[in-house]
Structure formats: structure tokens, C-alpha cells
Amino acid sequence: MRVFGRRPAFSGGIRLPAHQRREAEATIRQLPFAPRLLLPLRQHAGAASTAVVRAGDEVFRGQLLARADNDSAVPLHAPATGHVLRITEQPDALAGTVQVIELAALAGDTQEYTGGESHDPDRCSADELLAAIHEAGIVGLGGEAGSTHRRLVHARERAVRVLVINGIEGEPGFSRVPAMLARHGADVLAGLRCLRKVLGVERAVLAVETPDGAAARNLLEAAPGGTLPALRVLPPRYPQGAAGLLVRTLAGGAVDGHPAFAADEAVVFSLATVAEVGRMLSGGLAMTDQVITLAGEGLREPGNYRVPLGTPVGFALEQAGMRPEPDRVLAGGPMRGQALAALDRPIVKGATGFVAVAAGETADVPASMPCIRCGECVAACPLELHPAELGFLARRDEWQAMVEDFHLDRCFECGCCAYVCPSHIPLVQMFRTAKAQWRRAQARPAVEAAT
Amino acid sequence: MMPASRRLRLVAAPHLHGGRAVPRLMLHSVIALLPVTVFAVVVFGLAALATIVVAILACLLAERAFAPPSALGDGSAMLTGLLLGLSLPPALPLWMVALGGFLAIGVGKHLFGGLGAPVFHPVLVGRVFLQAAFPAAMAQAWVAPLTGARATELPATSLALPFMSPAAPYDGLSGATPLTAVKAGDTGAPLADLWLGTVAGSVGETSALLLLLGGIYLVAMRVIDWRIPVALLATVAVLGAALHGLDAERHPAMLTTLGSGGLMLGAWFLASDPSVSPMTRRGAWIYGLAIGALVVVIRQYSGQAEGVMYALLLGSALTPHIDRWTRPQPLPEGAER
């Protein structure tokens, strides 16, 4: 409810406590190669790719390890020069099992990566650029980790008119946005030119939150010329970086004389994705590493690191000075990150960061109390669902009503409801359970019909 | 590679919490009531102190009886007791106060399912029971403010034995409250006394000013939804001013209406209780408006001098319906991710 001004695009969300920015956050450090890299053939949301190497093969950095046989798959390249130790079947949360290439990286300074042919967006055709993006094996780096090639193809099919660059930090304490703006400004501009050409889109909008506003403005002002994106600096609010919410926010208002646009006329790419597209295409590189944030009080040197794909999480955290006995380690940030049971799993394409939470860093969550019906969760839900009612239904195992009457399937588990709940009710956890139960209930009749 | 001893905790996201907690909300409410509590003891003396202490003890006893011991720590029974004590006439026999407190928690809270579940505010359940069971006492147990003996003597009626006629008649103590005076056709108390609270009335309802300050504290601390008291008081102000404008003889001025009776305590501390008020922001407006209108209607057109209690009960009865009418509509598909 706003008394003055335009109704906001979405009324929920939360103001997270202001995050203290440090100088180091605009830097990116290079992580050394782990002696062994683990490369699952399904790294992202999509189909698995097919191995083209065998155990014992010598490979060089950037060499193709697995090809994409499917629209949603992406090629996988060797993140380091070395040899293939073995290829094993490992359990996988989504597909049952997945093949994993185990690579022994060559020790020493022989990890040179010269790259291949450069793709200049001004000289290559849109289709050549699109093919190059596919061959580089790029996936979205904003957290969703789908094939960037596929996303571009779909965007071309629905004739989008506006390219949105999502420069909104997805998680508190993460700092990839300032790092990308400060260290990869030229790559961002190159990536932007490239995506524009592929999509045949004139209009672009770069959206950042207030703390990154100055850096974004500097980048655009220092740009050598050409059509620059309109800049939108938004007051911080979580989770406005969720692509759908961001488009809603941007679509409504005219920016710098640019007219408003409809939400379905826009396509969103994260700032990190745009930067990597620019970097890889101009260097002729494949996606063999990526920038992630390593955060938390459990690290002596938190910050942004460029990590080779396949690096075990534990190795990366040790390199960032992990203190002994962390309380928990999160894959992702503090709002949506999943606590890891073990640190031997590899960092895969599209990972955004990890948090090592030190013992005592966060207060222990008190036991949950009954709902007092305060409605804070209802006000906080960015999708305007009804978390309180969903909570009551979850207590009674009414999965069907949760999905069909209260749209549980729309929930993307941003965590706002649990964050504001004064009774410390684990709403997100309850919703995850409910979704799993609902899926199981949906699958059962199909199984019964088949047998 | 990792030492085997390392044990990582598996905790569900989110790993941050905003810091709101039920015991803290209760504590803030008690803090917001402290000024008016101290003021009540100063103005009405031992009678007020005894009423408040007995109400709190009765509520804690009932909480102990009907809930696991850990529930005492959330502070909600303590707050219920304090609110009940503040809402009762100061010279009410203490056994009635105790009975009201015990029923407030036992019936009003736990019969409905405990914390968060009550349909009606437990304080009002206790108070409406006393009103129904002991109408004479509830209508007459007033004390004149700032009497000389207030610090040393309890009114004789306070110590009346259960179910016996009080040793002294109620009307021997003091005259009418401002609202009963208005009802009888008088002009009521001077405005300054009314807002300051140096008039006869329930223990903690007389000082509209201190209650307003407490309410503002609750809003500043984000304990309550400001929309409810604002909608409620604005409705009372507008309707009160309109009635006064139509017939200044029969209807008190707007500031008199706002400053008298249980309105301030009800608007800031009872209507805003999350369990009995709607969950949506839009619902809060409707709810506050409905209670405000009911207050004016009951005060002006019923045989009762005060209408806040019944207006609050009726408003709470509307809450489930308001929640249904104002159910949030999800954003269109594709708004996520």
C-alpha cells in the first residue's frame, strides 16, 4: 500500500540489513587448480552431455570433454590440462545417476590457455555469435544455470524487444556485481553488444541496486561509445533480482525517456552471464571457470574468486582460509542456499557462491511457536501468495489445497516468509516437503496406470 | 580430503532471520503499557495496584494450569493479565478480578486452542464475563481520582468475599465516569482532565494521552499494524464529529469522544492484537473502520455508556470473513524466477 506515487510492481519483499561493503569485494582472485577435478556431465538445469574422452586420455585446457546431443544440453570443456583418471556413474538428485569425469590436473605453471578464434560482435553475424555461445558451453550465471544458447533461441522465437541485464545481487553478502562492474567492464560491454546482435534488439536496460549505482554509472560513462543501455538504480529490496519480478519492476516505468514496455517483451540475462559471454567470445575461450563469491565468517579471506569448474567445494573454501569446524556450509547464499552434508562435491557451472557459516555466527533458531496470525508473511511474500494459510494447510497435510487453491507451485522459496516470521515457523522447509509430497502423489496414479 | 571429524549442520534455508520474535513483541507491549500502569497507581492508588497484580497472577496461574510450563516464558499471559487489570474498574472486588483473569486465559485463550488461536481477545472474554455476571459491580466500582487515602487504603469493596454482597455500597465511593455523565446528559469532564486521565474510569483507560504514546511506541517498534488503530480512531473521529455537528446537545465533541472510555486502550492494544485481527493490509483497514463505526453506534444508540468492548468483539467475529474477502491474489504467472 502506497499513499503517494505509482503502485509498485510487487508489494512484498524485505529490506535486508545493509551489508557493509569492503574494498576487497570489487576484486577477483584466481583460485589455484585442485589436484583432482570432478566434472559431472550434467552441470546445469538441462540434459546431460555425452563424453567424448575416455579414461587415460591426455587433455589440454579448453579441450572438449563432452558434446551436447540435446537442445537443453551444453558442451563441457576441460578446465585444466591433465589426464582423465576415470569416468564413473554417480548418484544424482534429479536424474538418478550421472556420469562424472575425474580429471587429474597437471601440477605446476603449465596451465596456459591461449584460447581460440575471437568473435567480434561487430564483424560476426548473429548466427555465428549464437553458434559460438553454444560451442563455448555457456550457462546462465544468475543462479538458474540453464543453457544460454537455448535461452537466446527461445527469446528470438518470441521476438523480444528489450534486453535486461540483471545487475542485482541475488543474495546478501555476495559481491559478484561490484566485482564484475569493476573488473570486467569491457567484457560486460562486449557481451552486451553480442547479445544485442544475436537478439536483434536495440533497447537494453541495466538494473542495479543503489550500492552499485555509482560503479554502473562509471562503467557506462567510460564506455567508448555505441548504444548504451539505460541504467536503472533501484533501492535495495530482496528478492527483486528474481528475473520475473525485475521485469515487472522495469517494465512499468519509463526510463530516461524510453517508453515503458510489456513484461513479455523482455529477456533477462544476469550481469555475470553477459560479462562471461563478452570475455569468452572475444578471447575465443570456452567456459572452463567462473567467478563465485566465497563468503561467511568461517573464512579468513572471503571475496570473489575465479574458480576452475570441477574444483571440490572444500578445496575452494580451504584456499579462502576456512577456519576449522564451520557450523555449516551453504551452496548459495544465506537466504536460499542449501546446507551441504559434505564438501567433496564439485563446483559446477552456474554456481553463484558458497557461505561458510562459523559456529556462533548466527543465533540458534529458537523452537517454532504457534502462528499468531500477524500476517507479516503475507505482506512479505513477493508473489502475493498466502504463506500463513499454506502453513496451516501443511500442518494438516493438505497438499492438494496448497497447490490448487493457494498456488504453492508458484513459490520459488525466496525465504521472505520465514525471515519475517516472529514464531520462527520453518515455512520454506514445510513448503519444500509439501511440494515433494504433491509431486509424489501426482506421479502415483501414472505409475499405477503403467503397471 | 576433508578431515572426517568435521560435522556440518544441515539446516533449512533461509539462514537469516529478521529478529522479530513473539516474546519480544509481548515485551514491547508491556513496555508500552508501563507509563499508563504507573499513572494508574498514582491516580487510583492501592486499588489500581491490587487489581493489576491480582489480574496478572490469575492469568499466570491459568497459563500454568492449561499450558506447558515453557509457555509462561513467551509473556503473553503476563500481557493478558496486565491488559485485563487495566480495563477493569479499580474498586472491583478482587475475587472477581481473579475469576476474570482465570477465565480470560482458561476459556478465552486455551479453550480456543492456545496462543494465536483465540477468535476473541482473551482480555475481552474475561471482561465480558465479568460484565455479564456482575453488572452492578462493573457499573459502579469506580474510584474518584487522586483521593487522599488512596495510597494507604483499599476500597472496602475490593476485599469483598466471593459471592457475598460487598461490605460497602459501590456508589459510596465515587461518582460517575465521564461517559456515564455524558449518557446522563451532562457535559462530562473537562477536556484536559479527560486526556490527562485525572477522571474516574477503569484502572488504565483514563489517560488517553499516555495510551496514545504507548500506541505510537508500538507502531515505531513495528509491533502492531498501524492501519488498525488509525482506521479505527479516524472512523470514530469522523463519525463523532459528524454527530456532534448535527446535534451538539446530545453528542459530545470529537475530542471528548476520542479521549474517553476504553477507546484508546482498545484501539492500540486490543484491536491490534494479531490473533484477532485480519492478516492482510487491506483487511486491517476494513476491520478498523468496522470497529470504529460500531463504537460510535453502540455508544450513541444503546443503553450502554461504553461500546468499545462490544465493538471489539463484533470486529473480531468479522475477522475470518475479512480475511476471506481480502485473500491475496498471486501475481500473474511468470513473475517468479
Coordinates of C-alpha atoms in Angstrom, one line a residue, chain A residues 172 242-245 248 318 322 325-328 330 334-335 337 339-341 364 369-376 379 382-386 388 405-407 410 412 415 418-424 428, chain B residues 1-2 5-23 25 74 115-117 222 227 274-275 277-281 285 319 323 327-337:
Chain A
P172 CA 23.1 -10.8 0.9
A242 CA 14.4 -12.6 -9.4
A243 CA 14.0 -12.2 -13.1
G244 CA 10.3 -12.1 -13.3
L245 CA 10.0 -9.6 -10.5
R248 CA 7.7 -6.3 -13.7
E318 CA 40.4 -24.0 2.2
M322 CA 38.4 -21.7 6.0
E325 CA 34.9 -26.6 12.2
P326 CA 32.4 -24.4 10.4
D327 CA 28.9 -24.7 11.7
R328 CA 27.5 -25.2 8.2
L330 CA 25.8 -23.3 2.2
P334 CA 22.2 -17.1 3.2
M335 CA 18.6 -16.7 2.0
G337 CA 21.4 -21.6 0.0
A339 CA 23.3 -26.6 3.6
L340 CA 25.9 -29.2 2.4
A341 CA 26.4 -32.5 4.1
D364 CA 20.4 -20.6 17.0
M369 CA 5.9 -21.3 18.3
P370 CA 2.3 -21.4 17.1
C371 CA 1.3 -19.0 14.4
I372 CA 0.0 -15.8 15.9
R373 CA -1.7 -14.8 12.6
C374 CA 0.2 -11.5 12.4
G375 CA 0.2 -11.5 8.6
E376 CA 3.9 -10.4 8.3
A379 CA 2.9 -8.8 3.4
P382 CA 6.8 -11.1 -3.3
L383 CA 4.4 -13.2 -5.3
E384 CA 1.5 -12.3 -3.0
L385 CA 0.8 -15.9 -2.1
H386 CA -0.6 -16.7 1.4
A388 CA 0.3 -18.3 6.6
D405 CA -6.2 -23.2 -4.1
F406 CA -3.2 -21.4 -2.8
H407 CA -0.7 -21.8 -5.7
R410 CA 4.4 -20.7 -7.8
F412 CA 10.2 -20.1 -5.5
G415 CA 12.6 -17.3 2.2
A418 CA 10.4 -17.5 7.2
Y419 CA 12.7 -14.5 7.6
V420 CA 9.9 -12.3 9.0
C421 CA 8.0 -14.9 11.0
P422 CA 8.1 -14.0 14.7
S423 CA 7.1 -17.5 15.6
H424 CA 10.1 -18.9 13.7
V428 CA 10.1 -22.8 3.4
Chain B
M1 CA 40.4 -34.8 1.7
M2 CA 38.3 -33.2 4.4
S5 CA 35.7 -35.3 12.2
R6 CA 34.1 -32.3 10.5
R7 CA 30.4 -32.3 11.1
L8 CA 28.3 -29.9 9.1
R9 CA 24.9 -28.9 10.3
L10 CA 22.1 -29.4 7.8
V11 CA 19.7 -26.5 8.4
A12 CA 17.0 -25.5 6.0
A13 CA 17.1 -22.1 4.3
P14 CA 16.7 -19.2 4.9
H15 CA 19.8 -18.9 7.2
L16 CA 18.9 -15.4 8.2
H17 CA 16.1 -14.2 10.4
G18 CA 14.7 -10.7 10.7
G19 CA 14.7 -10.8 14.5
R20 CA 11.1 -10.5 15.2
A21 CA 10.1 -12.9 17.9
V22 CA 6.8 -13.4 19.8
P23 CA 8.3 -13.0 23.3
L25 CA 6.5 -8.4 20.8
D74 CA 6.5 -16.1 26.0
L115 CA -1.5 -18.8 21.6
G116 CA -2.6 -17.4 18.2
A117 CA -5.8 -19.4 18.1
R222 CA 6.7 -2.3 14.4
R227 CA -3.5 0.7 10.0
P274 CA -2.6 -10.1 15.6
S275 CA -4.6 -13.2 16.6
S277 CA -7.3 -9.0 13.6
P278 CA -7.1 -9.7 9.8
M279 CA -3.9 -10.9 8.3
T280 CA -3.9 -8.7 5.2
R281 CA -3.2 -5.0 5.0
W285 CA -8.4 -1.0 7.1
T319 CA -12.0 -11.2 11.1
D323 CA -9.5 -12.5 5.7
R327 CA -7.3 -13.0 0.3
P328 CA -4.2 -12.0 -1.6
Q329 CA -4.2 -12.7 -5.3
P330 CA -1.0 -14.1 -6.7
L331 CA 1.0 -12.1 -9.2
P332 CA 0.5 -13.3 -12.8
E333 CA 2.4 -16.4 -14.0
G334 CA 6.0 -15.8 -14.9
A335 CA 6.5 -13.2 -12.2
E336 CA 8.9 -15.5 -10.4
R337 CA 12.5 -16.5 -11.1

